[in-house]
mmCIF file of C-alpha atoms and ligand atoms in Angstrom:
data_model
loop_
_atom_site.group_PDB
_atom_site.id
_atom_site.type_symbol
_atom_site.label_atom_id
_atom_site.label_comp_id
_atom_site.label_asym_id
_atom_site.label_seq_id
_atom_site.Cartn_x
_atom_site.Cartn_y
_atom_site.Cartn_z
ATOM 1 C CA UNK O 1 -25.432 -6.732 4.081
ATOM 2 C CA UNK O 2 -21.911 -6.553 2.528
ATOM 3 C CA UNK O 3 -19.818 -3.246 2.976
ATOM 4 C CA UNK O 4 -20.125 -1.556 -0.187
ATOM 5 C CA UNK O 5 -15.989 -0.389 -1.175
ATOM 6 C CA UNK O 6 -16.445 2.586 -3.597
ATOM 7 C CA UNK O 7 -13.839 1.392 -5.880
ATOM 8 C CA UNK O 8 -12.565 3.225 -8.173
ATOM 9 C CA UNK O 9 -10.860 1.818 -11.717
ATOM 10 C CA UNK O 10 -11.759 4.802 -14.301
ATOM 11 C CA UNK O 11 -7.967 5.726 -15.622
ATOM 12 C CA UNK O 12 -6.842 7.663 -18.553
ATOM 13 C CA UNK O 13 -2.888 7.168 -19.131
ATOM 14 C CA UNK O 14 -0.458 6.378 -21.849
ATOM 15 C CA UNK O 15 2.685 3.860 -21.088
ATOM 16 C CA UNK O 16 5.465 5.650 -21.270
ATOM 17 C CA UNK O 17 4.159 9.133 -21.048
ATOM 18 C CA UNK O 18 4.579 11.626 -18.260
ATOM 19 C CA UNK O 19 1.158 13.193 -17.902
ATOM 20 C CA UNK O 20 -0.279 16.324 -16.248
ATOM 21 C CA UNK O 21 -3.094 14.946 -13.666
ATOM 22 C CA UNK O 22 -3.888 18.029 -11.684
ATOM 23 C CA UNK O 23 -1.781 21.385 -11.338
ATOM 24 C CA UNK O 24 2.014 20.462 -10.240
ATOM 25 C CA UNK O 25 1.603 16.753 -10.405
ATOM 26 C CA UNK O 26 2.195 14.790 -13.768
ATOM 27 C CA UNK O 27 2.507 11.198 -13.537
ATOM 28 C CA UNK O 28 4.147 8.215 -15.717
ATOM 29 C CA UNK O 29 2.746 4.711 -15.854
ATOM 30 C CA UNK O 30 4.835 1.480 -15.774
ATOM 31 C CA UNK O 31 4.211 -1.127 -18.042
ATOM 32 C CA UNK O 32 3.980 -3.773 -15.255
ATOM 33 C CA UNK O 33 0.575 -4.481 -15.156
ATOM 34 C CA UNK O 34 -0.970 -7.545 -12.971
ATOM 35 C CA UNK O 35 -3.307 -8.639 -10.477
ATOM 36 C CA UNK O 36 -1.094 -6.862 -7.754
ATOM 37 C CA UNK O 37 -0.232 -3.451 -9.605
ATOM 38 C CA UNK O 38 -3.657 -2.654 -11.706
ATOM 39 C CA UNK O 39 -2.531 -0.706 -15.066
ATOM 40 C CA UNK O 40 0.991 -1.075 -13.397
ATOM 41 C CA UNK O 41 2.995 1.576 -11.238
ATOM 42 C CA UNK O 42 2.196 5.326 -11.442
ATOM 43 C CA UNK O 43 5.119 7.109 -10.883
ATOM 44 C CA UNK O 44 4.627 10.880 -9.740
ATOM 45 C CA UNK O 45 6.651 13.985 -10.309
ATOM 46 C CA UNK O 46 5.731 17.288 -7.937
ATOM 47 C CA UNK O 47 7.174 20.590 -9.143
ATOM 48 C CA UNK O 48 8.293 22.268 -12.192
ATOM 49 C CA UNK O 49 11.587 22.322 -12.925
ATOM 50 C CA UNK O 50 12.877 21.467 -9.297
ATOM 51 C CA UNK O 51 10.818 18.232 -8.866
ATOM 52 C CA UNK O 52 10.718 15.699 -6.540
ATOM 53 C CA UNK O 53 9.753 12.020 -7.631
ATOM 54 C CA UNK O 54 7.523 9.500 -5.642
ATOM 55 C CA UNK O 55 7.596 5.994 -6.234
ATOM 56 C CA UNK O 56 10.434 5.342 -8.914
ATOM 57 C CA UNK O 57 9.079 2.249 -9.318
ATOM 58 C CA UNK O 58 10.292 -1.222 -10.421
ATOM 59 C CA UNK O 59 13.301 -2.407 -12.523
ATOM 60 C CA UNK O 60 12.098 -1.470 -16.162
ATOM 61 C CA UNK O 61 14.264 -0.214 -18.882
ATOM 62 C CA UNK O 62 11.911 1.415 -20.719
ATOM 63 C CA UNK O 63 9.861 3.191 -18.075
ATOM 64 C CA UNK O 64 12.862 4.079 -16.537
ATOM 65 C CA UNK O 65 14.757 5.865 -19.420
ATOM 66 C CA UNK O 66 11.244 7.334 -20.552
ATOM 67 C CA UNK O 67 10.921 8.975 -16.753
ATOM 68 C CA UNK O 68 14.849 10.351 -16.995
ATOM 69 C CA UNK O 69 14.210 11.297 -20.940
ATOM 70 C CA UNK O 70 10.891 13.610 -19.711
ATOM 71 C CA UNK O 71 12.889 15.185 -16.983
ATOM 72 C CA UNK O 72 15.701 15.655 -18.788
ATOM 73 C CA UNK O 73 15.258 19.640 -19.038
ATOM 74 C CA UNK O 74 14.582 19.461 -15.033
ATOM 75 C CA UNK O 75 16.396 18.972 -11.735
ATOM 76 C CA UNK O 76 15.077 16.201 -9.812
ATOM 77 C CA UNK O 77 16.048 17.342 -6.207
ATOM 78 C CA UNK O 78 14.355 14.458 -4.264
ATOM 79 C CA UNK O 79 13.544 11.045 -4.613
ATOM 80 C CA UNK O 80 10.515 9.673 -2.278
ATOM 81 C CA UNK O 81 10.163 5.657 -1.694
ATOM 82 C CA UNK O 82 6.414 5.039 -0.366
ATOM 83 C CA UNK O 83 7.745 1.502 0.598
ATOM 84 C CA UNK O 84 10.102 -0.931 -0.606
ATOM 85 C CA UNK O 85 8.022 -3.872 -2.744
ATOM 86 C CA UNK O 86 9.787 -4.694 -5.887
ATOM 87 C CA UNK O 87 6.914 -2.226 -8.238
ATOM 88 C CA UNK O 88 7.711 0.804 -6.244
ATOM 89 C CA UNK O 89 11.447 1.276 -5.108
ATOM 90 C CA UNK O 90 13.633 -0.513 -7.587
ATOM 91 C CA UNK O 91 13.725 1.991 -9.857
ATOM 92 C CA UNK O 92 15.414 4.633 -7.492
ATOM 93 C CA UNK O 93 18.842 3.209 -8.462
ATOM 94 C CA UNK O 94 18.794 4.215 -11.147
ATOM 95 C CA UNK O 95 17.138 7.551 -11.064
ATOM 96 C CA UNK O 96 19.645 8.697 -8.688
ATOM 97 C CA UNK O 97 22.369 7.220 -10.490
ATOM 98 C CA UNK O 98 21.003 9.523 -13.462
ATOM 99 C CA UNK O 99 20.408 12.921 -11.564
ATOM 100 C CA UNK O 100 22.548 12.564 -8.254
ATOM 101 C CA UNK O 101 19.088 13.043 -6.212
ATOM 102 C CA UNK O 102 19.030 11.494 -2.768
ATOM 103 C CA UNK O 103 16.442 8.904 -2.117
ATOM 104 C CA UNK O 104 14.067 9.408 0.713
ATOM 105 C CA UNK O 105 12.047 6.930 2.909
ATOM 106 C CA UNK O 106 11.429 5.346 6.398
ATOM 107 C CA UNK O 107 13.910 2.340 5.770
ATOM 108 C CA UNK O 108 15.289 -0.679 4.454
ATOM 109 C CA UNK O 109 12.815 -3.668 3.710
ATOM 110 C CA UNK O 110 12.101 -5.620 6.941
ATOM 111 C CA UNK O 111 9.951 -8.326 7.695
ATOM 112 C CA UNK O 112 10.561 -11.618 6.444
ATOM 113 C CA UNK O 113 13.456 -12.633 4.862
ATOM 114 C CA UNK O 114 15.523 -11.944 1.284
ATOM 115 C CA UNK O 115 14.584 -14.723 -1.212
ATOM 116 C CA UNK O 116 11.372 -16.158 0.460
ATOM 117 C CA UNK O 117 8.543 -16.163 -1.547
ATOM 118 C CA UNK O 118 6.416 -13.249 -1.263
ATOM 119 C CA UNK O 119 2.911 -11.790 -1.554
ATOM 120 C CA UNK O 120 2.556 -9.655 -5.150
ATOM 121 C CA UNK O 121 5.334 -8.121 -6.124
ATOM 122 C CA UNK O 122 7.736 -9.237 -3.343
ATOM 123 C CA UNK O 123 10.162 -7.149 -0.857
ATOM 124 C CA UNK O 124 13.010 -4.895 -2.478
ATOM 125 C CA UNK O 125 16.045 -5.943 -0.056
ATOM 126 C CA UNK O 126 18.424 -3.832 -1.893
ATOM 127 C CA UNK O 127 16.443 0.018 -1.224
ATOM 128 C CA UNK O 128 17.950 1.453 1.864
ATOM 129 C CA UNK O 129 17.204 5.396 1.928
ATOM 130 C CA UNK O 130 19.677 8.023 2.107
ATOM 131 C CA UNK O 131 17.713 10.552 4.276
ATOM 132 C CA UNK O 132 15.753 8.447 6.849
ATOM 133 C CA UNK O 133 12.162 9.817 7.197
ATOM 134 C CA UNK O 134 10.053 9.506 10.470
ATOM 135 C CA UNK O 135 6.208 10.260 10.896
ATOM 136 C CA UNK O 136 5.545 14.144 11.294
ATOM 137 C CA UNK O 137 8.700 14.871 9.320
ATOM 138 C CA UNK O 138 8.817 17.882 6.459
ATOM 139 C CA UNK O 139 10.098 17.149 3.058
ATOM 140 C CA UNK O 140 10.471 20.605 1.254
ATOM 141 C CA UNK O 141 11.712 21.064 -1.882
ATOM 142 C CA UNK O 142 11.216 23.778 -4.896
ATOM 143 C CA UNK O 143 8.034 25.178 -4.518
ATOM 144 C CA UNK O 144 6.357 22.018 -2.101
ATOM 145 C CA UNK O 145 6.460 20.889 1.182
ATOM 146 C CA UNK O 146 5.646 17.192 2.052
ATOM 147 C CA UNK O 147 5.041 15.737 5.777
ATOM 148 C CA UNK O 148 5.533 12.281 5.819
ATOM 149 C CA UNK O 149 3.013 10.248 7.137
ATOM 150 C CA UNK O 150 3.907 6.691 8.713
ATOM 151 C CA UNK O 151 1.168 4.332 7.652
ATOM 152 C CA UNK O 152 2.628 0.547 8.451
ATOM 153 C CA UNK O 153 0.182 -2.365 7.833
ATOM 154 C CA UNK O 154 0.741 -2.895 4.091
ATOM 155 C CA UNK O 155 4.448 -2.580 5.053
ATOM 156 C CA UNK O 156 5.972 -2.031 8.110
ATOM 157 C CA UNK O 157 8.309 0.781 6.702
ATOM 158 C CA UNK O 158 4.830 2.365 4.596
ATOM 159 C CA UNK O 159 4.835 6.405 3.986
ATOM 160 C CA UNK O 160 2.085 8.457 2.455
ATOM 161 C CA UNK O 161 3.084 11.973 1.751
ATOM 162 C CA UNK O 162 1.229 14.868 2.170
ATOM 163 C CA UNK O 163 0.789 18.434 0.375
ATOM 164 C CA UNK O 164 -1.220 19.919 3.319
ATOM 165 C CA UNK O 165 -1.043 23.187 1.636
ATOM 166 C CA UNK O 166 -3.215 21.503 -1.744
ATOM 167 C CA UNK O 167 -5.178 18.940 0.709
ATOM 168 C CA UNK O 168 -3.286 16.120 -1.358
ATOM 169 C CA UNK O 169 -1.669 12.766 -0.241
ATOM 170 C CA UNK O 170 0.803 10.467 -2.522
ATOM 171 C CA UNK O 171 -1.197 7.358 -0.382
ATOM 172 C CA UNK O 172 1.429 4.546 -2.503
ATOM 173 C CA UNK O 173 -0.544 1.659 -1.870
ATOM 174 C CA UNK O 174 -2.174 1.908 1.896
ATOM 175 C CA UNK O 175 -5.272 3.121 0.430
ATOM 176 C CA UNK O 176 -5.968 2.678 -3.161
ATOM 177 C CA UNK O 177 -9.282 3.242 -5.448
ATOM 178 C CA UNK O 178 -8.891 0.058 -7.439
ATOM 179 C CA UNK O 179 -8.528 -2.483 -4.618
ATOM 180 C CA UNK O 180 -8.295 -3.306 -1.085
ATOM 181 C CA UNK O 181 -4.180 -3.284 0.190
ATOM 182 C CA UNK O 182 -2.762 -6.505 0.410
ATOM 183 C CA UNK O 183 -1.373 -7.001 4.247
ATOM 184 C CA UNK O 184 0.652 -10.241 4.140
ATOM 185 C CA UNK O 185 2.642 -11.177 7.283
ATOM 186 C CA UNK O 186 5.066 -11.028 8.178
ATOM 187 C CA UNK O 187 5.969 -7.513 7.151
ATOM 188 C CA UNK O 188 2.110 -7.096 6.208
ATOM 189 C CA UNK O 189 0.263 -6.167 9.908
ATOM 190 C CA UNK O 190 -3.372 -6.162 10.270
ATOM 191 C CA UNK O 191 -3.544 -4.256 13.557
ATOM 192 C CA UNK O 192 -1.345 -1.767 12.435
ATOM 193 C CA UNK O 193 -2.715 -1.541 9.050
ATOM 194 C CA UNK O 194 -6.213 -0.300 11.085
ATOM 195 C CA UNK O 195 -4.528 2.070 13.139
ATOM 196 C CA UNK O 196 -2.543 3.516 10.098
ATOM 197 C CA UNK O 197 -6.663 3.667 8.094
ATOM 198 C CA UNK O 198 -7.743 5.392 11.371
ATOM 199 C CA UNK O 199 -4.768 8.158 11.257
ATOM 200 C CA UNK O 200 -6.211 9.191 7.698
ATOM 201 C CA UNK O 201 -9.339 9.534 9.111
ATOM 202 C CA UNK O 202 -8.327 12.168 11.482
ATOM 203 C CA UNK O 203 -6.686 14.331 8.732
ATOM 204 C CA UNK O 204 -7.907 16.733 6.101
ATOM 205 C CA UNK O 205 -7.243 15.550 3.123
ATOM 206 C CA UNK O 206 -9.520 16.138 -0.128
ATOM 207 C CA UNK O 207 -7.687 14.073 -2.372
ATOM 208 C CA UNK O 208 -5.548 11.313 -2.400
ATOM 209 C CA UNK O 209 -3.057 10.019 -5.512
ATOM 210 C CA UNK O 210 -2.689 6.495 -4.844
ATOM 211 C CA UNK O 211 0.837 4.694 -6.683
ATOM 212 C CA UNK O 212 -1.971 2.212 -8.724
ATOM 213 C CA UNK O 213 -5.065 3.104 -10.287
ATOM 214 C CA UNK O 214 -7.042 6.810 -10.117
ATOM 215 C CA UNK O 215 -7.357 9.297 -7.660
ATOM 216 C CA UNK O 216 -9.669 9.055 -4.641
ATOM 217 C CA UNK O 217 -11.733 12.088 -4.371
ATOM 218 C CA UNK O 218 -13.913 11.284 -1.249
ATOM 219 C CA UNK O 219 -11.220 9.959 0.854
ATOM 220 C CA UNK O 220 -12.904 9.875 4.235
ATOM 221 C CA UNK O 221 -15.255 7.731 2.805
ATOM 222 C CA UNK O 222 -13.262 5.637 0.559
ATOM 223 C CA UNK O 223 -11.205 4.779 4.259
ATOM 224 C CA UNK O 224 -14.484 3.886 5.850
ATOM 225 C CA UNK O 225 -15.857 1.717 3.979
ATOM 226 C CA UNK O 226 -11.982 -0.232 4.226
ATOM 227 C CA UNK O 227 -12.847 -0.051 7.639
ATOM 228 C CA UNK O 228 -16.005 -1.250 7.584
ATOM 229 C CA UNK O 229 -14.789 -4.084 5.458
ATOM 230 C CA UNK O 230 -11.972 -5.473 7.500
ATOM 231 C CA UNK O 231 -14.363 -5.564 10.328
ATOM 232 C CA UNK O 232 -16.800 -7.611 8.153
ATOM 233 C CA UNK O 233 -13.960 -9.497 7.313
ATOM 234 C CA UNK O 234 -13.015 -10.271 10.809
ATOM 235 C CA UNK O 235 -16.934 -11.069 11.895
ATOM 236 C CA UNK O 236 -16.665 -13.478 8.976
ATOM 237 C CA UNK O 237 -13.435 -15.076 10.021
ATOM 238 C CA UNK O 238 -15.371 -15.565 13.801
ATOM 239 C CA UNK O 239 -18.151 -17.100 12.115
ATOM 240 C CA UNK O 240 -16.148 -19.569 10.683
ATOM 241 C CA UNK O 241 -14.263 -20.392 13.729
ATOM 242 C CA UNK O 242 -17.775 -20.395 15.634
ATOM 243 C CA UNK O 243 -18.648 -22.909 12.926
ATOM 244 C CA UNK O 244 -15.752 -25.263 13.848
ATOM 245 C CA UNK O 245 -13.323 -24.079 10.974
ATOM 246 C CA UNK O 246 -10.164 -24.036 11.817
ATOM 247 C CA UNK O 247 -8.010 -23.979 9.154
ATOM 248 C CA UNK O 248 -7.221 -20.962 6.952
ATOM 249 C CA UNK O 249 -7.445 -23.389 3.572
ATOM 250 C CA UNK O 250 -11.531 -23.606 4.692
ATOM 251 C CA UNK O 251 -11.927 -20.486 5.858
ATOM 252 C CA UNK O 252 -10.484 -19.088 2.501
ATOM 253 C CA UNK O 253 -13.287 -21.164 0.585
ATOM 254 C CA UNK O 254 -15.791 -19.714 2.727
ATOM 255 C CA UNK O 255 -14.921 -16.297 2.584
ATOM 256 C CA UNK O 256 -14.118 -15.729 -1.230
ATOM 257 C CA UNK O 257 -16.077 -17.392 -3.219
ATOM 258 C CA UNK O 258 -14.990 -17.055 -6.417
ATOM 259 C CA UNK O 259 -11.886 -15.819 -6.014
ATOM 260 C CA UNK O 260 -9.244 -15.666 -8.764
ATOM 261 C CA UNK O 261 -7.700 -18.668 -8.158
ATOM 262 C CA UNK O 262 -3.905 -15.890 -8.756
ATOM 263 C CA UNK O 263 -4.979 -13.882 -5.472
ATOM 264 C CA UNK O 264 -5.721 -17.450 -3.352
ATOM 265 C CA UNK O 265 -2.598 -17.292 -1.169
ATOM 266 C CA UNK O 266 -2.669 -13.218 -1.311
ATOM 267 C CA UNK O 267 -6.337 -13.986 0.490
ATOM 268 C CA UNK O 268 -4.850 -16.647 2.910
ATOM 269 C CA UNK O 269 -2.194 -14.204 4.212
ATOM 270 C CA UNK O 270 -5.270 -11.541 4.434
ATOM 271 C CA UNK O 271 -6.773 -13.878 7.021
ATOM 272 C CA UNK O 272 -3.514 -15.419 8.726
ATOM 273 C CA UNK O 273 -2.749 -11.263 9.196
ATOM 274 C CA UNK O 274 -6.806 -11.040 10.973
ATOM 275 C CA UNK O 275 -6.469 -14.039 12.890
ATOM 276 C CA UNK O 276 -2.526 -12.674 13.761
ATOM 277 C CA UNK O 277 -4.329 -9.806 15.107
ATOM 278 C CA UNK O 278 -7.221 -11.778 17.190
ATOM 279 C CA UNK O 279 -4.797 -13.892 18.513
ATOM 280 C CA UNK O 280 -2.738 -10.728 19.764
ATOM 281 C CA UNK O 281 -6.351 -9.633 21.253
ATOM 282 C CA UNK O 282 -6.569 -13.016 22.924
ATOM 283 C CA UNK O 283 -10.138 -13.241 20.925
ATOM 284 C CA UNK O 284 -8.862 -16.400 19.298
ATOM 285 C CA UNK O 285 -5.681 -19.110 20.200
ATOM 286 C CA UNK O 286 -3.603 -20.750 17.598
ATOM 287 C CA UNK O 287 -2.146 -24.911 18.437
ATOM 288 C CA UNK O 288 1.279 -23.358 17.499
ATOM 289 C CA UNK O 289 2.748 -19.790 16.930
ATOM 290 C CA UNK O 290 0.196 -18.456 14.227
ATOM 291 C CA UNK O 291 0.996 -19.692 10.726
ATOM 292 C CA UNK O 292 -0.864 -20.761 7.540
ATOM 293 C CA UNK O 293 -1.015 -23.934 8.871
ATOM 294 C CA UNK O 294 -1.855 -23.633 12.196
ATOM 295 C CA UNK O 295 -5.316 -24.541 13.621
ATOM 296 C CA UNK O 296 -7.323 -22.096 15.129
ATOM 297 C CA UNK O 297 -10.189 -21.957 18.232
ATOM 298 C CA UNK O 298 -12.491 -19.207 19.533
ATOM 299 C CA UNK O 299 -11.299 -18.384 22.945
ATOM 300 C CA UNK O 300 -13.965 -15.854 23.221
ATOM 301 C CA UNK O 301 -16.091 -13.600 21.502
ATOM 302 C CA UNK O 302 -14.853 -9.926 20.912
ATOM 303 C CA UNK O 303 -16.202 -7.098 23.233
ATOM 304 C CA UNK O 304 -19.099 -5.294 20.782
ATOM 305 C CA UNK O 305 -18.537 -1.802 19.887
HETATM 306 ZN ZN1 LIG R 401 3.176 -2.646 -2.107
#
């Protein structure tokens, strides 16, 4: 009885091209496509003629002088950073360098270290915000207000931003239509990345404008079912340590069969980040701090409910 994830992929969009997507929101898509970043980045602009811009995105020529070339007639008064990965803040350089607009966002990349290999598109070590943005914070700007929303789990330094007055959220890439987040550790946290899902769920939003892929017009349920699948996934992970596996290498086999063999260390870091997290609930214990290569035991079963 698998959780069903009411994905969504459906996407109309030209490269290169800022498009109108619903009143006072136009969008731009990168030409970075992969298994990571769907159709590739979607790069938002809120306003008209004072605008703000979400999620520059990553080092491109071409989408980056098409963004500044369709703005060219407008002030861009704010720049907003959903997190730092290398398809989403990059960008922001430049844009600022082009229209003297201050860059917004929680913080500098952390987690991990500069250079090591990372999960999709890797960490942007170079982004550090000019106006430092906390959870509950307002953002206002030329006709829109945003509140900033901390979400860590993806990242630790994740921000969705909300338009409470339209019921929208910019949710970059904590909830998406087209696919479940990748949370990789170090900076990637599974326990937080369920608290962060459960915030959403106590908020009103009607829509949400993820940075890949459509929007998500049944939110609430779109974040349950993530729920709902995490949980399978962590039932699935106890299984397999109730079945004597205790490596994540197995445990990866078990769980995603069929897997494109591109996403196979994305998936490993999914379940090093679960059995992170069931370690830090003492549910499971690790023969060394918990790595990808560390064995894992049961040390007891979860509480139910
Ligand atoms: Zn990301």
């Amino acid at each position: 009885m698998a959780v069903e994830i009411p994905y969504r992929r459906e996407i109309a969009f030209e490269y290169g091209r800022l498009e109108r997507v619903a009143p006072g929101i136009r969008r731009i898509v990168a030409r970075n496509p992969g298994p990571f970043t769907f159709k590739g980045t979607g790069t938002y602009v809120v306003g008209e003629g004072e605008v703000a811009v979400i999620d520059p995105g990553p080092e491109l020529e071409e989408h980056i002088a098409a963004l500044v070339a369709s703005l060219a007639e407008e002030r861009v008064s704010h720049i907003l950073v959903t997190h730092t990965h290398r398809d989403h803040s990059p960008a922001a350089k430049a844009l600022k360098a082009a229209t003297g607009a201050p860059t917004y966002g929680f913080g500098p990349h952390a987690g991990g270290q500069r250079g090591e290999p990372g999960i999709e598109e890797g960490g942007d070590w170079d982004f550090t915000p000019d106006v430092v943005v906390r959870d509950g914070e307002w953002i206002e700007g030329g006709g829109w207000r945003f509140e900033a929303v901390h979400t860590p789990g993806h990242t630790s330094n994740h921000l969705c931003f909300g338009l409470p007055d339209s019921g929208i959220l910019f949710s970059g890439d904590h909830v998406m239509g087209w696919s479940t987040s990748v949370i990789a550790p170090p900076d990637g946290d599974m326990a937080a990345y369920m608290a962060s899902l459960d915030k959403l769920l106590g908020r009103h939003d009607t829509v949400y404008w993820p940075t890949h892929g459509p929007a998500i017009t049944e939110p609430q349920r779109h974040v349950g079912a993530f729920i709902a699948h995490r949980r399978e996934r962590e039932s699935g992970i106890i299984d397999c340590l109730k079945a004597g596996i205790e490596t994540i290498d197995v445990m990866v086999e078990r769980l995603y069969a069929g897997l494109n063999p591109a996403l196979r260390r994305a998936a490993g870091r999914s379940v090093l980040a679960h059995l992170i997290d069931l370690t830090g609930r003492d549910i499971v214990a690790a023969d060394r701090p918990a790595t990808v290569d560390a064995h894992y035991r049961l040390r007891h079963l979860p509480r139910q409910g």
